[in-house]
Amino acid sequence: MVEDVRGEGGPPSLDTLADKLNYLFDKIRPTRDEVGADEFGRAYTNKEIADKINRRSAASGVTISAAYVGELRRGVADDPRTSHVRALAAAFQVDPAFFVDDKVTQRVQEQITMLTQLREMKVQQVALRTVLADTGLSPASALVVEQMVARLQEVERGREQPPS
C-alpha cells in the first residue's frame, strides 16, 4: 500500500516508478465487466494487468509478463521500455506522463481522489434515499430531507475551515 508522506489530506508522495504503479493498483479497480459482480471492488492482479496489455498487443506491438509487472511494482526492475510505460498507462487509463512528470502525477492523483470522493458521496446518497423510502416519506419530502442534509454538510465544512 502507498504511504501518505505529505500529511493529512494531501496525495501521497510518489517518487519512484514502483510507488506510482502501486498507487494505480491501489486506487483503480477492475470494472464489473472485467471481474463480475461478485469480485467487483477488489484490486487488479499483476496477471490481469499483463493480460489487459497483451490483449492489445496486435495493435500496440507490446507484450508484458505478470512477473515483469511484479518486478516493476517491487522496484526490482525500474527502467522499463517506453512502450511498457505507455501500455501500463493505457491499462489503467491514465496519461503516460503520470510515470515521468511530477505535475501530471499530481494532477492524476487529484483526479483519482475526486472520483473516489464522488463515488463515496453517491453511495451515501443512495443509502440515504433507501432509508428515507423505508420511513414512508413521500418522494418530495425525502428530497427536502436530502437537500437539508446537503446544506448542513456545507455549513459543517464551513466551520472546519480555519479563519483567514
mmCIF file of C-alpha atoms in Angstrom:
data_model
loop_
_atom_site.group_PDB
_atom_site.id
_atom_site.type_symbol
_atom_site.label_atom_id
_atom_site.label_comp_id
_atom_site.label_asym_id
_atom_site.label_seq_id
_atom_site.Cartn_x
_atom_site.Cartn_y
_atom_site.Cartn_z
ATOM 1 C CA MET A 1 0.000 0.000 0.000
ATOM 2 C CA VAL A 2 1.179 3.537 -0.694
ATOM 3 C CA GLU A 3 2.175 5.535 2.375
ATOM 4 C CA ASP A 4 0.984 9.127 2.689
ATOM 5 C CA VAL A 5 4.060 11.201 3.469
ATOM 6 C CA ARG A 6 2.624 14.636 2.699
ATOM 7 C CA GLY A 7 0.368 14.779 5.715
ATOM 8 C CA GLU A 8 -3.359 14.549 6.108
ATOM 9 C CA GLY A 9 -5.462 15.459 3.131
ATOM 10 C CA GLY A 10 -2.641 15.632 0.585
ATOM 11 C CA PRO A 11 -1.919 12.991 -2.000
ATOM 12 C CA PRO A 12 0.896 10.570 -1.146
ATOM 13 C CA SER A 13 4.363 11.299 -2.438
ATOM 14 C CA LEU A 14 5.126 9.081 -5.406
ATOM 15 C CA ASP A 15 8.854 9.262 -6.029
ATOM 16 C CA THR A 16 9.611 6.033 -7.867
ATOM 17 C CA LEU A 17 8.062 4.118 -10.722
ATOM 18 C CA ALA A 18 7.189 1.370 -8.222
ATOM 19 C CA ASP A 19 5.388 3.916 -5.991
ATOM 20 C CA LYS A 20 3.398 5.218 -8.948
ATOM 21 C CA LEU A 21 2.490 1.777 -10.224
ATOM 22 C CA ASN A 22 1.462 0.578 -6.760
ATOM 23 C CA TYR A 23 -0.651 3.710 -6.338
ATOM 24 C CA LEU A 24 -2.567 2.827 -9.506
ATOM 25 C CA PHE A 25 -3.043 -0.768 -8.343
ATOM 26 C CA ASP A 26 -4.278 0.565 -5.006
ATOM 27 C CA LYS A 27 -6.700 3.156 -6.391
ATOM 28 C CA ILE A 28 -8.001 1.892 -9.742
ATOM 29 C CA ARG A 29 -10.283 -1.122 -9.679
ATOM 30 C CA PRO A 30 -11.478 -3.502 -12.374
ATOM 31 C CA THR A 31 -14.959 -2.900 -13.753
ATOM 32 C CA ARG A 32 -17.841 -5.309 -13.184
ATOM 33 C CA ASP A 33 -17.470 -6.385 -16.818
ATOM 34 C CA GLU A 34 -13.851 -7.359 -16.188
ATOM 35 C CA VAL A 35 -14.312 -9.367 -12.976
ATOM 36 C CA GLY A 36 -18.020 -9.918 -12.428
ATOM 37 C CA ALA A 37 -20.322 -8.627 -9.722
ATOM 38 C CA ASP A 38 -19.069 -10.999 -7.018
ATOM 39 C CA GLU A 39 -15.477 -9.696 -7.257
ATOM 40 C CA PHE A 40 -16.294 -6.057 -8.022
ATOM 41 C CA GLY A 41 -14.257 -3.612 -5.929
ATOM 42 C CA ARG A 42 -11.136 -5.695 -5.496
ATOM 43 C CA ALA A 43 -7.703 -4.690 -6.793
ATOM 44 C CA TYR A 44 -6.213 -5.821 -10.085
ATOM 45 C CA THR A 45 -3.652 -8.599 -10.026
ATOM 46 C CA ASN A 46 -0.347 -8.363 -11.885
ATOM 47 C CA LYS A 47 -1.623 -11.065 -14.241
ATOM 48 C CA GLU A 48 -4.826 -9.153 -15.025
ATOM 49 C CA ILE A 49 -2.876 -6.034 -15.981
ATOM 50 C CA ALA A 50 -0.444 -8.101 -18.065
ATOM 51 C CA ASP A 51 -3.380 -9.845 -19.761
ATOM 52 C CA LYS A 52 -5.042 -6.491 -20.429
ATOM 53 C CA ILE A 53 -1.854 -5.234 -22.106
ATOM 54 C CA ASN A 54 -1.306 -8.469 -24.022
ATOM 55 C CA ARG A 55 -4.873 -8.447 -25.421
ATOM 56 C CA ARG A 56 -3.968 -5.163 -27.131
ATOM 57 C CA SER A 57 -0.632 -6.463 -28.416
ATOM 58 C CA ALA A 58 -1.854 -6.877 -32.003
ATOM 59 C CA ALA A 59 -2.481 -3.127 -32.164
ATOM 60 C CA SER A 60 0.289 -1.924 -29.848
ATOM 61 C CA GLY A 61 3.025 -4.446 -30.534
ATOM 62 C CA VAL A 62 3.673 -4.648 -26.764
ATOM 63 C CA THR A 63 3.569 -7.713 -24.580
ATOM 64 C CA ILE A 64 4.436 -7.986 -20.907
ATOM 65 C CA SER A 65 4.515 -10.751 -18.321
ATOM 66 C CA ALA A 66 2.852 -10.738 -14.929
ATOM 67 C CA ALA A 67 6.269 -11.451 -13.413
ATOM 68 C CA TYR A 68 7.706 -8.301 -15.003
ATOM 69 C CA VAL A 69 4.754 -6.228 -13.753
ATOM 70 C CA GLY A 70 5.542 -7.604 -10.288
ATOM 71 C CA GLU A 71 9.215 -6.674 -10.658
ATOM 72 C CA LEU A 72 8.224 -3.130 -11.605
ATOM 73 C CA ARG A 73 5.926 -2.924 -8.584
ATOM 74 C CA ARG A 74 8.667 -4.149 -6.233
ATOM 75 C CA GLY A 75 11.279 -1.839 -7.748
ATOM 76 C CA VAL A 76 13.431 -4.781 -8.854
ATOM 77 C CA ALA A 77 13.058 -3.513 -12.415
ATOM 78 C CA ASP A 78 12.955 0.264 -12.566
ATOM 79 C CA ASP A 79 13.804 1.228 -16.135
ATOM 80 C CA PRO A 80 11.078 -0.153 -18.403
ATOM 81 C CA ARG A 81 10.894 0.479 -22.118
ATOM 82 C CA THR A 82 8.796 3.461 -23.129
ATOM 83 C CA SER A 83 6.372 1.071 -24.810
ATOM 84 C CA HIS A 84 5.800 -0.711 -21.479
ATOM 85 C CA VAL A 85 5.144 2.599 -19.713
ATOM 86 C CA ARG A 86 2.608 3.528 -22.379
ATOM 87 C CA ALA A 87 0.970 0.106 -22.167
ATOM 88 C CA LEU A 88 0.718 0.286 -18.370
ATOM 89 C CA ALA A 89 -0.795 3.768 -18.611
ATOM 90 C CA ALA A 90 -3.329 2.531 -21.174
ATOM 91 C CA ALA A 91 -4.234 -0.443 -18.972
ATOM 92 C CA PHE A 92 -5.024 1.924 -16.084
ATOM 93 C CA GLN A 93 -6.446 4.598 -18.409
ATOM 94 C CA VAL A 94 -4.102 7.351 -17.224
ATOM 95 C CA ASP A 95 -1.808 9.741 -19.082
ATOM 96 C CA PRO A 96 1.561 8.020 -19.745
ATOM 97 C CA ALA A 97 3.244 11.161 -18.382
ATOM 98 C CA PHE A 98 1.908 10.082 -14.942
ATOM 99 C CA PHE A 99 5.026 7.912 -14.675
ATOM 100 C CA VAL A 100 7.568 10.613 -15.589
ATOM 101 C CA ASP A 101 6.166 14.110 -14.965
ATOM 102 C CA ASP A 102 5.551 15.150 -11.340
ATOM 103 C CA LYS A 103 2.929 17.723 -12.327
ATOM 104 C CA VAL A 104 0.974 15.143 -14.290
ATOM 105 C CA THR A 105 1.385 12.656 -11.429
ATOM 106 C CA GLN A 106 -0.115 15.167 -9.012
ATOM 107 C CA ARG A 107 -2.948 16.050 -11.415
ATOM 108 C CA VAL A 108 -3.863 12.392 -11.907
ATOM 109 C CA GLN A 109 -3.752 11.818 -8.134
ATOM 110 C CA GLU A 110 -6.121 14.746 -7.617
ATOM 111 C CA GLN A 111 -8.476 13.401 -10.297
ATOM 112 C CA ILE A 112 -8.475 9.928 -8.753
ATOM 113 C CA THR A 113 -9.138 11.426 -5.303
ATOM 114 C CA MET A 114 -12.047 13.442 -6.673
ATOM 115 C CA LEU A 115 -13.546 10.417 -8.428
ATOM 116 C CA THR A 116 -13.234 8.376 -5.229
ATOM 117 C CA GLN A 117 -14.971 11.092 -3.227
ATOM 118 C CA LEU A 118 -17.744 11.370 -5.805
ATOM 119 C CA ARG A 119 -18.288 7.595 -5.715
ATOM 120 C CA GLU A 120 -18.431 7.630 -1.902
ATOM 121 C CA MET A 121 -20.857 10.547 -1.961
ATOM 122 C CA LYS A 122 -23.085 8.704 -4.448
ATOM 123 C CA VAL A 123 -23.123 5.623 -2.199
ATOM 124 C CA GLN A 124 -24.102 7.772 0.776
ATOM 125 C CA GLN A 125 -26.888 9.421 -1.226
ATOM 126 C CA VAL A 126 -28.234 6.058 -2.335
ATOM 127 C CA ALA A 127 -28.157 4.808 1.272
ATOM 128 C CA LEU A 128 -29.959 7.935 2.486
ATOM 129 C CA ARG A 129 -32.624 7.560 -0.205
ATOM 130 C CA THR A 130 -33.174 3.940 0.798
ATOM 131 C CA VAL A 131 -33.543 4.847 4.479
ATOM 132 C CA LEU A 132 -35.907 7.703 3.657
ATOM 133 C CA ALA A 133 -38.015 5.476 1.399
ATOM 134 C CA ASP A 134 -38.259 2.916 4.214
ATOM 135 C CA THR A 135 -39.655 5.589 6.565
ATOM 136 C CA GLY A 136 -42.690 6.063 4.353
ATOM 137 C CA LEU A 137 -41.907 9.658 3.376
ATOM 138 C CA SER A 138 -43.177 10.817 0.025
ATOM 139 C CA PRO A 139 -40.535 11.320 -2.705
ATOM 140 C CA ALA A 140 -40.986 15.101 -2.365
ATOM 141 C CA SER A 141 -40.429 15.007 1.407
ATOM 142 C CA ALA A 142 -37.433 12.700 1.001
ATOM 143 C CA LEU A 143 -35.934 15.194 -1.474
ATOM 144 C CA VAL A 144 -36.352 18.013 1.073
ATOM 145 C CA VAL A 145 -34.536 15.917 3.703
ATOM 146 C CA GLU A 146 -31.713 15.166 1.239
ATOM 147 C CA GLN A 147 -31.363 18.864 0.469
ATOM 148 C CA MET A 148 -31.322 19.712 4.176
ATOM 149 C CA VAL A 149 -28.574 17.149 4.807
ATOM 150 C CA ALA A 150 -26.518 18.536 1.907
ATOM 151 C CA ARG A 151 -26.916 22.085 3.234
ATOM 152 C CA LEU A 152 -25.951 21.047 6.772
ATOM 153 C CA GLN A 153 -22.846 19.332 5.377
ATOM 154 C CA GLU A 154 -21.893 22.584 3.639
ATOM 155 C CA VAL A 155 -22.360 24.525 6.896
ATOM 156 C CA GLU A 156 -20.276 21.993 8.819
ATOM 157 C CA ARG A 157 -17.485 22.129 6.225
ATOM 158 C CA GLY A 158 -17.539 25.913 6.555
ATOM 159 C CA ARG A 159 -16.995 25.583 10.317
ATOM 160 C CA GLU A 160 -13.996 23.329 9.733
ATOM 161 C CA GLN A 161 -12.263 25.990 7.633
ATOM 162 C CA PRO A 162 -9.705 27.928 9.692
ATOM 163 C CA PRO A 163 -10.267 31.707 9.697
ATOM 164 C CA SER A 164 -8.170 33.598 7.171
#
